[in-house]
CSV table of C-alpha atoms in Angstrom, one decimal:
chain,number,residue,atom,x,y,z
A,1280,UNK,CA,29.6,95.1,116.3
A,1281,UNK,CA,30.0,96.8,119.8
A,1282,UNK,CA,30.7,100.3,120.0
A,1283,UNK,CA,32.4,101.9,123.3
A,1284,UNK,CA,30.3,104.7,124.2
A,1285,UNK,CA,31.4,108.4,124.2
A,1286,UNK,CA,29.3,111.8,124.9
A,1287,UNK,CA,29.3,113.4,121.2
A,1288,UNK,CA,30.2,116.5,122.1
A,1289,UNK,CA,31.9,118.2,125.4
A,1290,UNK,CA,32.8,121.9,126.1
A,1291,UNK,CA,34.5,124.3,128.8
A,1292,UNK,CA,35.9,127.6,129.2
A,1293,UNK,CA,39.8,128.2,129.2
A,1294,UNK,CA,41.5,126.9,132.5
A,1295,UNK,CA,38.2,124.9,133.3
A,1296,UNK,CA,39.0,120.9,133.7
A,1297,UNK,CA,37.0,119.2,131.2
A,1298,UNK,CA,36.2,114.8,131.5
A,1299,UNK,CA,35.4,112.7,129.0
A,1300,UNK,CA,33.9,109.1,129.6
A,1301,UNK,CA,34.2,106.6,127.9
A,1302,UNK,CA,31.7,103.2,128.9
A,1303,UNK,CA,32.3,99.4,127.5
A,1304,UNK,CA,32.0,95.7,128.2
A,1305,UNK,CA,33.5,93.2,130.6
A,1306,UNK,CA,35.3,92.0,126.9
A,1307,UNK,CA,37.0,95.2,126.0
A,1308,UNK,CA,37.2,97.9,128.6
A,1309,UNK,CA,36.7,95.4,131.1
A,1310,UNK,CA,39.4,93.6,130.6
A,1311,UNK,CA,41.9,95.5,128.6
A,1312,UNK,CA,43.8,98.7,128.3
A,1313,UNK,CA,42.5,102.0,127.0
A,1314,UNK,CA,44.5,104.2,124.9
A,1315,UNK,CA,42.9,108.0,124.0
A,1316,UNK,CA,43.4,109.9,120.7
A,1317,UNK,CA,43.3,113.6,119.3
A,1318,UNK,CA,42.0,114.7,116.5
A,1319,UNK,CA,42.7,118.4,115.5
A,1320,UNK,CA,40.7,119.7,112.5
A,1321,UNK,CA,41.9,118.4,109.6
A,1322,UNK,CA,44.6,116.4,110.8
A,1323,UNK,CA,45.5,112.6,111.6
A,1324,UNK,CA,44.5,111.4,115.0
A,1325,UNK,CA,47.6,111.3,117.4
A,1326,UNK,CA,48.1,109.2,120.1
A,1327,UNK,CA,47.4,111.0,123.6
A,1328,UNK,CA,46.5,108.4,126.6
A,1329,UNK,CA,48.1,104.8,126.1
A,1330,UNK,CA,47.6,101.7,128.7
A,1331,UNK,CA,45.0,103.6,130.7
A,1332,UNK,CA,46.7,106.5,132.4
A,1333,UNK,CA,50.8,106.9,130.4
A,1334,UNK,CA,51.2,110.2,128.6
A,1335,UNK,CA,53.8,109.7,125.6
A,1336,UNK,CA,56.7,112.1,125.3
A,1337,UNK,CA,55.5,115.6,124.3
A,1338,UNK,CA,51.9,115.0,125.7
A,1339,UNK,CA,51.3,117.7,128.9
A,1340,UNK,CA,50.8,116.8,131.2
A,1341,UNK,CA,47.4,118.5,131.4
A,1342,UNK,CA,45.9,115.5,129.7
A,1343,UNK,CA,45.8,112.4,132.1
A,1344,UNK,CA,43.6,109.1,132.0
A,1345,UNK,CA,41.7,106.6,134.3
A,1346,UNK,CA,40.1,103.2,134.2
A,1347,UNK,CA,37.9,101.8,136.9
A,1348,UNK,CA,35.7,98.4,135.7
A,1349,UNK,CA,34.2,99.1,132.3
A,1350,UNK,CA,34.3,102.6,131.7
A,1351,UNK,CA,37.5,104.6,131.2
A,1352,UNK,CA,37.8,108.9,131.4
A,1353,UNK,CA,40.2,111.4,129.9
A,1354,UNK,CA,40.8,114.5,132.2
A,1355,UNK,CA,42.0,118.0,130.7
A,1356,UNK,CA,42.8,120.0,133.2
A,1357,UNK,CA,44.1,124.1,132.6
A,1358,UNK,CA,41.2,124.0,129.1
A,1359,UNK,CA,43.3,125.6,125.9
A,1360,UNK,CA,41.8,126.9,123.1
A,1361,UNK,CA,44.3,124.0,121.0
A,1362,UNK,CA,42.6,121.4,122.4
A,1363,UNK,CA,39.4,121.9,120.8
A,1364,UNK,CA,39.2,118.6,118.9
A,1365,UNK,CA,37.8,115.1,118.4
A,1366,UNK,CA,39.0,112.8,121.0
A,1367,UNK,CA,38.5,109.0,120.6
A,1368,UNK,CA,38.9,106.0,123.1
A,1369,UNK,CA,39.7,102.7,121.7
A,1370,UNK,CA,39.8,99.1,123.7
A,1371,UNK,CA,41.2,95.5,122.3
A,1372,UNK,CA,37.4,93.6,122.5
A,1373,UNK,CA,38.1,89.9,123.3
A,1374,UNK,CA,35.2,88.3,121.4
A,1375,UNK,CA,35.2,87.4,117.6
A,1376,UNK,CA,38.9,86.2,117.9
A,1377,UNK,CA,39.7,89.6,119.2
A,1378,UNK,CA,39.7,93.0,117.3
A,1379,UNK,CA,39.8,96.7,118.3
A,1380,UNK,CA,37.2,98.7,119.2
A,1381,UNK,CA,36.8,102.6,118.8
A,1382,UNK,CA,34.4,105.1,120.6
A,1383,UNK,CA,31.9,107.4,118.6
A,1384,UNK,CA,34.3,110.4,119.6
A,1385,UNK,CA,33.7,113.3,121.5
A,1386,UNK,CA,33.7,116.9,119.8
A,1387,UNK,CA,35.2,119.2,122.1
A,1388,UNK,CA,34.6,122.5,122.1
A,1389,UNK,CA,36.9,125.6,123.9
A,1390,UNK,CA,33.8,128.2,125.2
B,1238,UNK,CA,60.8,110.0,113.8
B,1239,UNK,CA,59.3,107.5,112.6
B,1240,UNK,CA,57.4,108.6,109.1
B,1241,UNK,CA,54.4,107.0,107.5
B,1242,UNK,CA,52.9,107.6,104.0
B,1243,UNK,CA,49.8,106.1,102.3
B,1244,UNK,CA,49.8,106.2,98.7
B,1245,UNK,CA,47.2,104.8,96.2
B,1246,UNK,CA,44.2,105.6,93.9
B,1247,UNK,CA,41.5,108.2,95.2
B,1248,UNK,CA,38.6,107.0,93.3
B,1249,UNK,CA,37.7,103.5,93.0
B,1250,UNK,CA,35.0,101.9,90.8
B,1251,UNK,CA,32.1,99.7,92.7
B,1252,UNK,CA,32.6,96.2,92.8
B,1253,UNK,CA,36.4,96.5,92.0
B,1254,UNK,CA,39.4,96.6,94.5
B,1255,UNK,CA,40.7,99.1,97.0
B,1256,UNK,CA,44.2,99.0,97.1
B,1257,UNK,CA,46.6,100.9,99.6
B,1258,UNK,CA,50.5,101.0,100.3
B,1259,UNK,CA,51.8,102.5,103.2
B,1260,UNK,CA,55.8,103.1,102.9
B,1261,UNK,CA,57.6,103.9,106.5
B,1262,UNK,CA,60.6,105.4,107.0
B,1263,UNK,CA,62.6,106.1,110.4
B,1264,UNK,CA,61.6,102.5,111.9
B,1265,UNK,CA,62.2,99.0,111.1
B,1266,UNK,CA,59.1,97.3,109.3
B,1267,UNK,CA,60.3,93.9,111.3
B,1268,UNK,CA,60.3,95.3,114.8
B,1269,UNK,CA,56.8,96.4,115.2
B,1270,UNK,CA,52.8,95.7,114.2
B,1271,UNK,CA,51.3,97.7,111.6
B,1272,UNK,CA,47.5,98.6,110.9
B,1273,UNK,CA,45.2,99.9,108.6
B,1274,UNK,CA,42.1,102.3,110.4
B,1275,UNK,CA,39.8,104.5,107.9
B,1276,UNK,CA,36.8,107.4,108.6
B,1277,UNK,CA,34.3,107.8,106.5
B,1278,UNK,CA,33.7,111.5,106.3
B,1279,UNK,CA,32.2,113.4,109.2
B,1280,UNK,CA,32.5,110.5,111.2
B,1281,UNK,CA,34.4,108.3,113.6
B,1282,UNK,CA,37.5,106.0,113.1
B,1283,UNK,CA,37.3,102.5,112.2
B,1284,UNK,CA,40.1,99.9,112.8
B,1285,UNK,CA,40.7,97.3,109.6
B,1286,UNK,CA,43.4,95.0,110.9
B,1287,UNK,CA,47.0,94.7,112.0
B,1288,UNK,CA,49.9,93.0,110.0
B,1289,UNK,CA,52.9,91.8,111.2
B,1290,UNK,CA,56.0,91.7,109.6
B,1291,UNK,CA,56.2,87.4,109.9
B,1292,UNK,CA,52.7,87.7,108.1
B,1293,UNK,CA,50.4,87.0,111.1
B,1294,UNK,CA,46.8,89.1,111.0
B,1295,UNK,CA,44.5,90.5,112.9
B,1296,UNK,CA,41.5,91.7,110.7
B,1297,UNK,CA,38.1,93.4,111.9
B,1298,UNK,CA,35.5,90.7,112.0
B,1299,UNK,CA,32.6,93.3,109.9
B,1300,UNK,CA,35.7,93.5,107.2
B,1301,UNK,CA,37.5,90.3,107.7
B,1302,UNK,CA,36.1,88.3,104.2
B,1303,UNK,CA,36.9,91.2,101.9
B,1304,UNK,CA,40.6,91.8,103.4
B,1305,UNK,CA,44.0,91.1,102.8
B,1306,UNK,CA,47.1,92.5,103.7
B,1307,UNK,CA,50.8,92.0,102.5
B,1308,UNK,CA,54.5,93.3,103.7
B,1309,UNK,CA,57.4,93.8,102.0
B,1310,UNK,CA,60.2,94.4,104.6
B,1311,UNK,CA,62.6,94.8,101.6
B,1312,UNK,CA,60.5,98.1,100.1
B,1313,UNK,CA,59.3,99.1,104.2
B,1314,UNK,CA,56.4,99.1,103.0
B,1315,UNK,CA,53.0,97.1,103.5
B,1316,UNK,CA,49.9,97.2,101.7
B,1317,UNK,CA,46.0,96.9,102.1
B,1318,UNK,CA,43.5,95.2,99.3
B,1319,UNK,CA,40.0,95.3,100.4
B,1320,UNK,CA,37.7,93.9,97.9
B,1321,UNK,CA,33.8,94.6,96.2
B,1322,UNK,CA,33.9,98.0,97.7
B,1323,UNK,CA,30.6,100.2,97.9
B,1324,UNK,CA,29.8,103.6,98.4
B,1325,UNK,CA,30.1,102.4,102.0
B,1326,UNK,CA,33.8,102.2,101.8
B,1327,UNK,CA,34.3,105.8,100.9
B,1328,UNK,CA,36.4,106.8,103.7
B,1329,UNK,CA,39.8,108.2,104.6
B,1330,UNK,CA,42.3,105.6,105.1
B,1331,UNK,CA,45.3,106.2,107.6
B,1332,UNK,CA,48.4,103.7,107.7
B,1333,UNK,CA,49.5,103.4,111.6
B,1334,UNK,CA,52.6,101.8,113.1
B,1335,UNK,CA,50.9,99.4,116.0
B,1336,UNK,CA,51.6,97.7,119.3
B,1337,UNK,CA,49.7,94.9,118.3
B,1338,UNK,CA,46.8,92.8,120.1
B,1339,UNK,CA,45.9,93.1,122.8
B,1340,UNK,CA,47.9,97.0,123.1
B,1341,UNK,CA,45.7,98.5,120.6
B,1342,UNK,CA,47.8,101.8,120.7
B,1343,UNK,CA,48.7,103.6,117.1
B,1344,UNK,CA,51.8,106.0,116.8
B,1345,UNK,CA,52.3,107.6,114.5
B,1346,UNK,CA,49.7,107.5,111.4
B,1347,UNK,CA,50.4,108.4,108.3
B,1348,UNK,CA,48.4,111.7,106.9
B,1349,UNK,CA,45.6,109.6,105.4
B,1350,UNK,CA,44.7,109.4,102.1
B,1351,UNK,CA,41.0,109.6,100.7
B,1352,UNK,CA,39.6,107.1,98.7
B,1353,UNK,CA,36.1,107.4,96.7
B,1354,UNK,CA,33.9,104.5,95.4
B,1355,UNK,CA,32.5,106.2,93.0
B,1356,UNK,CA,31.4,104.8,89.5
């Protein structure tokens, strides 16, 4: 089974802006959404980026994402020390009668 | 706000059944998908499947023979059996309210719960 591909591991100073990518297929990335999660240590993911590029209420809006063909990018701009954390894009993959797909995460780290 | 909570054994034997209830609170069962995604420790998150409320699935295709799922709208809660489990299945298991195929978002999860195969 396909994987979407992620960097393992990211890092920045505090304010820097910080991207992480996140590469598919023509049958997930392609052509569906792509929703972002955070994991903080020791915690349940939460739901960050949803449809590509819509924050939920009580997201900053620090955290933004973007989609262009098969790869999709989250963007933290203004770096905290609380975001350091696992973050995980996920696709719908159209194949096999459709099921969802997660990246390997990306562990960031705050310099 | 919508509340989920996964409840079940932690240890199950090889060869034998995993089984998971999720109980929600704060949300209608019947308006909404739900899903079942685990993480094996130290690694990344796996999706299981989705359930509907009507009883329609969605079940990962690498999982799909050893799965099945069941809701009770009268108890809010729905449930996860996942069968012959190995080692392999060691993982934490997270209950998520869902927006369903193709809008793979999940929000909230539940806290997780681990389970151990483990003779």
């Amino acid at each position: 089974q396909s994987v979407l591909t992620q960097p393992p591991s990211a890092s920045g100073t505090p304010g820097q802006r910080v991207t992480i990518s996140c590469s598919g297929s023509s049958s997930n990335i392609g052509s569906n959404t792509v929703n972002w999660y955070q994991q903080l240590p020791g915690t349940a993911p939460k739901l960050l980026i949803y449809s590509n590029n819509l924050r939920p209420s009580g997201v900053p809006d620090r955290f933004s994402g973007s989609k262009s063909g098969t790869s999709a990018s989250l963007a933290i701009s203004g770096l905290q020390s609380e975001d350091e954390a696992d973050y995980y894009c996920a696709s719908w993959d159209d194949s096999l009668n459709g099921f969802v797909i997660f990246g390997g995460g990306t562990k960031l780290t705050v310099l | 706000q919508v509340q989920l909570q996964e409840s079940g054994p932690g240890l199950v034997k090889p060869s034998e059944t995993l089984s998971l209830t999720c109980t929600v609170s704060g949300a209608s069962i019947s308006s909404y998908y739900w899903s079942w995604i685990r993480q094996p420790p130290g690694k990344g998150l796996e999706w299981i499947g989705y359930i509907y409320y009507s009883g329609s699935t969605n079940y990962n295709p690498s999982l799909k023979s050893r799965i099945t799922t069941s809701v009770d709208t009268s108890k809010k809660q729905f449930s996860l059996k996942l069968s012959s489990v190995t080692a392999a299945d060691t993982a934490v298991y997270y209950c998520a309210r869902a927006g369903g195929p193709p809008h793979n978002w999940f929000d909230p999860w539940g806290q997780g719960t681990l389970v151990i195969v483990s003779s």
